[in-house]
Amino acid sequence: MSDEANEMMEVLDEHMVVKDDEGRPVLQVALLATLYFENAYKREVREAVVSCCEDYFRRCGHRLRWALHPERRLMEPYGKGKGSYPRAWLLGFGEDESFSLIYHGAEYDRGASSFLVHALGNERRPFVELGFLRMAFPLLWFADSSESFPEVMIEACRRLKPVSGYGGVGVVESPDSSIKSLYGPVVYQWAQRFPGLEADYPTSHSIWLRKGRGGNGGIKGVNWLTVLGERWVEEMGGADKIEADLSSLDRSFAVVRFDRGVMIQAGPRPQLGDAERNIWPELYVKLSKYLKPIRITRHRPFQTGGAGPRFDLERSQAWLRRFDDR
């Protein structure tokens, strides 16, 4: 990453964090990846989720502090309880059991941390459901690393074979719903100013990715990294056409193929933009317009009600369209 990009990341790391009255971070900006996948009840899919978690533990386990207990659904110290070892319990779950995994590195069990793994998968149902996996890293985690954030993302894609996904600079919130609701207006304000910042609510998104395009499925949108599963690749005309089209749009796009999909990288580094200065992430705008045929247009409110401006129904749907008129 360039010196200029590193400087931007340092500024974000220092200033885009919110702490509660006791000085504990409850909002954090990070490199955030979210992948959506089908058949979360199947053993081979759960094996892939476990493998992705173990990869994260290998990289960042020494920075994790909390793990969600699979039955009690309470946070316990990482490394000291059942929740810390998903291979020992998740693969034993039956197809009629859902699962939830949360690992994070905040000092406070309900705090926000740029070290995060979060996965959710429902039991077998008579209709298609989407599970998700999220991973977060500090903004400068890969600055001096032998691997990169895109490489980590594509590695997870090869394991999970996701339907869709995205990765870039995003907001990590508290795992506690009441705390998350309290600081919702801050997320909304950040997202309004920085159009390249990912506002991410995957529990809700996973529902609307199935029906948010005239009753059909679609992708949420684009970011620095945008993942298209095979159904969306086919709808866009195939991987060869996508590569050719994006190359014509801008030579800065890169397309990486994996089994059952592609990952599109919009330039060498993330872009945030700044709506207050009318600066928009140019590559994101181009990619969003190109992928408009498969983007969802309908969604319920990202955030629940409360004091202050936040992502209500109108604002949530407007955020999904934020690049269209640029």
Short mmCIF file of C-alpha atoms in Angstrom, two decimals:
data_model
loop_
_atom_site.label_atom_id
_atom_site.label_comp_id
_atom_site.label_asym_id
_atom_site.label_seq_id
_atom_site.Cartn_x
_atom_site.Cartn_y
_atom_site.Cartn_z
CA MET A 1 0.00 0.00 0.00
CA SER A 2 1.29 3.47 -0.85
CA ASP A 3 2.44 6.03 1.74
CA GLU A 4 -0.61 8.13 0.86
CA ALA A 5 -2.97 5.22 1.49
CA ASN A 6 -1.22 4.37 4.75
CA GLU A 7 -1.59 7.97 5.89
CA MET A 8 -5.32 7.87 5.11
CA MET A 9 -5.70 4.63 7.04
CA GLU A 10 -3.86 6.06 10.06
CA VAL A 11 -6.20 9.08 10.13
CA LEU A 12 -9.26 6.83 9.93
CA ASP A 13 -7.90 4.52 12.62
CA GLU A 14 -7.35 7.45 14.98
CA HIS A 15 -10.47 9.52 14.38
CA MET A 16 -13.24 7.14 13.25
CA VAL A 17 -13.75 5.37 16.54
CA VAL A 18 -16.48 6.08 19.08
CA LYS A 19 -16.16 5.29 22.79
CA ASP A 20 -18.81 5.09 25.48
CA ASP A 21 -18.80 7.07 28.72
CA GLU A 22 -16.28 4.66 30.21
CA GLY A 23 -13.85 5.03 27.31
CA ARG A 24 -14.62 1.69 25.67
CA PRO A 25 -14.84 1.53 21.85
CA VAL A 26 -18.38 0.83 20.64
CA LEU A 27 -17.86 1.76 16.96
CA GLN A 28 -14.73 0.95 15.00
CA VAL A 29 -13.67 1.37 11.38
CA ALA A 30 -11.81 -1.63 9.92
CA LEU A 31 -11.09 -3.64 6.81
CA LEU A 32 -14.30 -5.63 6.65
CA ALA A 33 -15.23 -8.62 4.48
CA THR A 34 -18.73 -10.15 4.32
CA LEU A 35 -19.62 -13.27 2.34
CA TYR A 36 -23.08 -14.82 1.87
CA PHE A 37 -23.54 -18.52 1.23
CA GLU A 38 -26.31 -21.10 0.81
CA ASN A 39 -26.95 -24.45 2.53
CA ALA A 40 -25.63 -23.44 5.95
CA TYR A 41 -27.20 -26.62 7.37
CA LYS A 42 -24.90 -28.90 5.34
CA ARG A 43 -21.86 -30.39 7.00
CA GLU A 44 -19.49 -29.47 4.15
CA VAL A 45 -20.57 -25.82 4.36
CA ARG A 46 -20.09 -25.79 8.11
CA GLU A 47 -16.68 -27.35 7.59
CA ALA A 48 -15.82 -24.45 5.29
CA VAL A 49 -17.01 -21.94 7.91
CA VAL A 50 -14.90 -23.65 10.58
CA SER A 51 -11.86 -23.63 8.28
CA CYS A 52 -12.28 -19.89 7.63
CA CYS A 53 -12.49 -19.29 11.39
CA GLU A 54 -9.37 -21.35 11.98
CA ASP A 55 -7.53 -19.37 9.30
CA TYR A 56 -8.50 -16.21 11.14
CA PHE A 57 -7.38 -17.67 14.47
CA ARG A 58 -4.02 -18.48 12.90
CA ARG A 59 -3.59 -14.88 11.78
CA CYS A 60 -5.19 -12.98 14.64
CA GLY A 61 -6.08 -15.38 17.44
CA HIS A 62 -3.57 -13.74 19.76
CA ARG A 63 -5.60 -10.51 19.48
CA LEU A 64 -9.00 -12.05 20.28
CA ARG A 65 -10.50 -11.72 23.75
CA TRP A 66 -14.08 -13.01 23.51
CA ALA A 67 -16.01 -15.93 22.05
CA LEU A 68 -19.73 -16.65 21.96
CA HIS A 69 -20.77 -19.79 23.81
CA PRO A 70 -22.83 -21.87 21.33
CA GLU A 71 -25.63 -22.83 23.74
CA ARG A 72 -25.73 -20.09 26.38
CA ARG A 73 -25.29 -17.37 23.69
CA LEU A 74 -23.18 -15.35 26.14
CA MET A 75 -19.65 -14.08 25.60
CA GLU A 76 -16.85 -15.90 27.41
CA PRO A 77 -13.07 -15.32 27.41
CA TYR A 78 -11.52 -16.52 24.15
CA GLY A 79 -9.50 -19.71 24.57
CA LYS A 80 -11.16 -20.69 27.85
CA GLY A 81 -14.48 -22.19 26.87
CA LYS A 82 -16.45 -24.25 24.38
CA GLY A 83 -17.14 -21.37 22.01
CA SER A 84 -13.45 -20.95 21.15
CA TYR A 85 -13.22 -24.34 19.43
CA PRO A 86 -15.89 -24.47 16.70
CA ARG A 87 -14.55 -27.67 15.15
CA ALA A 88 -15.29 -29.48 18.40
CA TRP A 89 -18.99 -28.58 18.44
CA LEU A 90 -20.30 -27.07 15.18
CA LEU A 91 -19.68 -30.14 13.02
CA GLY A 92 -21.69 -32.18 15.49
CA PHE A 93 -24.80 -30.05 15.07
CA GLY A 94 -27.67 -31.61 13.16
CA GLU A 95 -29.31 -30.14 10.07
CA ASP A 96 -32.19 -29.00 12.29
CA GLU A 97 -29.90 -26.74 14.37
CA SER A 98 -28.80 -23.21 13.54
CA PHE A 99 -25.45 -21.77 14.59
CA SER A 100 -23.94 -18.43 15.53
CA LEU A 101 -20.24 -17.65 15.91
CA ILE A 102 -18.78 -14.42 17.26
CA TYR A 103 -15.14 -13.76 18.13
CA HIS A 104 -13.73 -10.31 18.80
CA GLY A 105 -10.83 -8.50 20.39
CA ALA A 106 -12.41 -5.65 22.37
CA GLU A 107 -11.49 -5.32 26.03
CA TYR A 108 -15.21 -5.07 26.81
CA ASP A 109 -17.33 -8.10 25.89
CA ARG A 110 -19.96 -5.83 24.30
CA GLY A 111 -17.43 -3.52 22.68
CA ALA A 112 -16.46 -3.10 19.03
CA SER A 113 -13.14 -4.33 17.73
CA SER A 114 -11.32 -4.35 14.40
CA PHE A 115 -10.49 -7.97 15.20
CA LEU A 116 -13.70 -9.85 14.47
CA VAL A 117 -15.12 -13.06 13.06
CA HIS A 118 -18.89 -13.39 12.90
CA ALA A 119 -20.85 -16.17 11.20
CA LEU A 120 -24.50 -17.16 11.18
CA GLY A 121 -26.30 -20.08 9.59
CA ASN A 122 -29.87 -21.33 9.89
CA GLU A 123 -31.16 -24.86 10.17
CA ARG A 124 -32.55 -26.68 7.13
CA ARG A 125 -35.72 -25.02 5.87
CA PRO A 126 -38.07 -25.65 2.91
CA PHE A 127 -36.87 -22.48 1.17
CA VAL A 128 -33.47 -21.02 0.31
CA GLU A 129 -31.71 -19.25 3.18
CA LEU A 130 -28.42 -17.39 3.17
CA GLY A 131 -25.84 -17.63 5.89
CA PHE A 132 -22.97 -15.20 6.21
CA LEU A 133 -19.38 -14.92 7.38
CA ARG A 134 -17.75 -11.61 8.33
CA MET A 135 -14.09 -10.95 9.05
CA ALA A 136 -12.51 -7.69 10.19
CA PHE A 137 -8.89 -6.56 10.43
CA PRO A 138 -7.28 -3.29 11.56
CA LEU A 139 -6.87 -0.86 8.68
CA LEU A 140 -3.08 -1.20 8.65
CA TRP A 141 -2.93 -4.92 9.47
CA PHE A 142 -1.61 -5.87 6.04
CA ALA A 143 0.72 -2.86 5.56
CA ASP A 144 3.82 -4.88 6.40
CA SER A 145 2.41 -8.36 5.79
CA SER A 146 3.46 -10.92 3.21
CA GLU A 147 -0.23 -11.36 2.34
CA SER A 148 -2.96 -8.89 1.44
CA PHE A 149 -6.60 -8.34 2.29
CA PRO A 150 -7.71 -9.36 -1.24
CA GLU A 151 -5.72 -12.59 -0.88
CA VAL A 152 -7.48 -13.37 2.41
CA MET A 153 -10.83 -12.62 0.79
CA ILE A 154 -10.26 -14.88 -2.22
CA GLU A 155 -9.01 -17.66 0.06
CA ALA A 156 -12.31 -17.51 1.95
CA CYS A 157 -14.23 -17.49 -1.36
CA ARG A 158 -12.47 -20.66 -2.48
CA ARG A 159 -13.58 -22.37 0.72
CA LEU A 160 -17.14 -21.06 1.02
CA LYS A 161 -18.10 -20.64 -2.65
CA PRO A 162 -20.32 -17.69 -1.73
CA VAL A 163 -23.37 -16.40 -3.57
CA SER A 164 -22.10 -12.83 -3.18
CA GLY A 165 -20.03 -10.60 -0.94
CA TYR A 166 -17.98 -7.45 -0.55
CA GLY A 167 -14.91 -6.18 1.25
CA GLY A 168 -13.33 -2.83 1.97
CA VAL A 169 -13.36 -0.18 4.66
CA GLY A 170 -16.44 -0.72 6.83
CA VAL A 171 -17.96 -0.06 10.23
CA VAL A 172 -17.76 -2.65 13.02
CA GLU A 173 -20.43 -2.17 15.67
CA SER A 174 -21.02 -3.63 19.11
CA PRO A 175 -22.44 -7.18 19.12
CA ASP A 176 -25.03 -5.93 21.64
CA SER A 177 -28.23 -4.76 19.92
CA SER A 178 -29.04 -2.05 22.47
CA ILE A 179 -25.59 -0.48 22.18
CA LYS A 180 -25.71 -0.80 18.41
CA SER A 181 -29.04 1.03 18.33
CA LEU A 182 -27.78 3.82 20.59
CA TYR A 183 -24.93 4.69 18.22
CA GLY A 184 -26.83 4.07 14.98
CA PRO A 185 -26.95 7.78 14.05
CA VAL A 186 -23.16 7.95 14.04
CA VAL A 187 -22.94 5.11 11.52
CA TYR A 188 -25.52 6.87 9.38
CA GLN A 189 -23.60 10.17 9.50
CA TRP A 190 -20.31 8.47 8.61
CA ALA A 191 -21.93 6.63 5.71
CA GLN A 192 -23.48 9.85 4.40
CA ARG A 193 -20.14 11.60 4.32
CA PHE A 194 -17.98 8.71 3.06
CA PRO A 195 -19.83 6.89 0.25
CA GLY A 196 -17.15 4.20 -0.01
CA LEU A 197 -17.64 3.19 3.62
CA GLU A 198 -19.55 -0.08 4.04
CA ALA A 199 -22.60 0.10 6.32
CA ASP A 200 -23.08 -3.58 7.07
CA TYR A 201 -26.11 -5.35 8.58
CA PRO A 202 -25.75 -8.90 7.23
CA THR A 203 -28.48 -10.51 9.33
CA SER A 204 -30.97 -8.24 7.59
CA HIS A 205 -29.16 -8.16 4.22
CA SER A 206 -29.22 -11.95 3.98
CA ILE A 207 -33.04 -11.84 3.79
CA TRP A 208 -33.26 -9.12 1.17
CA LEU A 209 -30.52 -10.56 -1.00
CA ARG A 210 -33.09 -13.28 -1.76
CA LYS A 211 -36.00 -11.02 -2.70
CA GLY A 212 -34.90 -7.41 -2.99
CA ARG A 213 -34.93 -7.18 -6.78
CA GLY A 214 -38.56 -7.32 -7.80
CA GLY A 215 -39.05 -10.45 -5.71
CA ASN A 216 -35.86 -12.01 -7.07
CA GLY A 217 -32.41 -12.23 -5.54
CA GLY A 218 -29.46 -9.97 -6.18
CA ILE A 219 -26.30 -8.47 -4.73
CA LYS A 220 -26.23 -5.75 -2.09
CA GLY A 221 -23.79 -3.52 -3.97
CA VAL A 222 -20.09 -2.90 -4.51
CA ASN A 223 -17.00 -1.97 -2.57
CA TRP A 224 -13.24 -2.28 -3.08
CA LEU A 225 -13.75 -6.04 -3.41
CA THR A 226 -17.01 -7.33 -4.89
CA VAL A 227 -17.81 -11.05 -5.04
CA LEU A 228 -20.22 -12.54 -7.58
CA GLY A 229 -21.29 -16.16 -7.34
CA GLU A 230 -21.89 -18.17 -10.48
CA ARG A 231 -25.57 -17.20 -10.86
CA TRP A 232 -24.67 -13.51 -11.02
CA VAL A 233 -21.67 -14.17 -13.25
CA GLU A 234 -23.96 -15.98 -15.68
CA GLU A 235 -26.57 -13.23 -15.53
CA MET A 236 -23.87 -10.67 -16.41
CA GLY A 237 -22.85 -12.75 -19.43
CA GLY A 238 -20.03 -14.89 -18.03
CA ALA A 239 -16.60 -14.30 -16.54
CA ASP A 240 -14.92 -13.56 -19.89
CA LYS A 241 -17.46 -10.86 -20.68
CA ILE A 242 -17.16 -9.33 -17.20
CA GLU A 243 -13.38 -9.15 -17.57
CA ALA A 244 -13.62 -7.57 -21.02
CA ASP A 245 -16.32 -5.12 -19.99
CA LEU A 246 -14.47 -3.95 -16.89
CA SER A 247 -11.20 -3.63 -18.75
CA SER A 248 -12.99 -1.33 -21.20
CA LEU A 249 -14.46 0.68 -18.34
CA ASP A 250 -11.15 1.15 -16.53
CA ARG A 251 -7.84 -0.71 -16.66
CA SER A 252 -7.62 -0.42 -12.85
CA PHE A 253 -10.18 -3.21 -12.38
CA ALA A 254 -8.90 -6.71 -11.70
CA VAL A 255 -10.99 -9.89 -11.87
CA VAL A 256 -9.92 -12.98 -9.93
CA ARG A 257 -11.75 -16.23 -10.63
CA PHE A 258 -12.54 -18.97 -8.15
CA ASP A 259 -14.65 -22.10 -8.42
CA ARG A 260 -18.25 -20.87 -8.93
CA GLY A 261 -17.54 -17.16 -9.02
CA VAL A 262 -15.32 -14.13 -9.42
CA MET A 263 -13.95 -11.41 -7.17
CA ILE A 264 -13.66 -7.92 -8.68
CA GLN A 265 -11.03 -5.60 -7.23
CA ALA A 266 -11.66 -1.90 -7.85
CA GLY A 267 -8.15 -0.51 -7.96
CA PRO A 268 -5.04 -1.14 -5.86
CA ARG A 269 -6.47 0.29 -2.62
CA PRO A 270 -9.82 1.14 -0.99
CA GLN A 271 -11.53 4.42 -1.80
CA LEU A 272 -13.79 6.31 0.60
CA GLY A 273 -14.66 9.55 -1.17
CA ASP A 274 -16.02 12.55 0.71
CA ALA A 275 -19.52 13.73 -0.15
CA GLU A 276 -18.96 17.01 1.72
CA ARG A 277 -16.29 17.88 -0.84
CA ASN A 278 -18.18 16.19 -3.70
CA ILE A 279 -15.45 13.56 -4.06
CA TRP A 280 -16.81 10.17 -5.04
CA PRO A 281 -14.92 6.85 -5.33
CA GLU A 282 -14.76 6.77 -9.11
CA LEU A 283 -14.17 3.06 -9.55
CA TYR A 284 -16.99 2.15 -7.17
CA VAL A 285 -19.34 4.40 -9.13
CA LYS A 286 -18.38 2.74 -12.43
CA LEU A 287 -18.70 -0.77 -11.00
CA SER A 288 -22.01 -0.06 -9.28
CA LYS A 289 -23.53 1.23 -12.51
CA TYR A 290 -22.18 -1.75 -14.44
CA LEU A 291 -23.66 -4.23 -11.95
CA LYS A 292 -26.97 -2.37 -11.60
CA PRO A 293 -28.92 -5.16 -13.39
CA ILE A 294 -28.18 -7.56 -10.51
CA ARG A 295 -28.26 -5.14 -7.57
CA ILE A 296 -31.15 -5.25 -5.13
CA THR A 297 -33.32 -2.14 -4.92
CA ARG A 298 -35.59 -3.02 -1.99
CA HIS A 299 -34.64 -3.52 1.65
CA ARG A 300 -36.17 -3.01 5.04
CA PRO A 301 -34.60 -0.32 7.31
CA PHE A 302 -30.99 -1.14 8.15
CA GLN A 303 -31.42 0.21 11.68
CA THR A 304 -34.22 0.01 14.23
CA GLY A 305 -35.99 3.10 15.53
CA GLY A 306 -34.48 5.48 18.04
CA ALA A 307 -33.36 9.05 18.57
CA GLY A 308 -31.46 10.89 15.86
CA PRO A 309 -31.24 10.46 12.07
CA ARG A 310 -30.53 6.89 11.06
CA PHE A 311 -31.07 4.35 8.29
CA ASP A 312 -34.86 4.29 8.10
CA LEU A 313 -36.60 2.72 5.11
CA GLU A 314 -36.12 5.61 2.70
CA ARG A 315 -32.52 6.29 3.71
CA SER A 316 -31.57 2.61 3.55
CA GLN A 317 -32.86 2.22 0.02
CA ALA A 318 -31.27 5.54 -1.00
CA TRP A 319 -27.91 4.29 0.33
CA LEU A 320 -28.16 1.23 -1.92
CA ARG A 321 -28.59 3.64 -4.89
CA ARG A 322 -26.01 6.20 -3.76
CA PHE A 323 -23.72 5.77 -6.79
CA ASP A 324 -26.41 5.79 -9.48
CA ASP A 325 -26.48 9.53 -10.20
CA ARG A 326 -22.74 10.16 -9.99
#
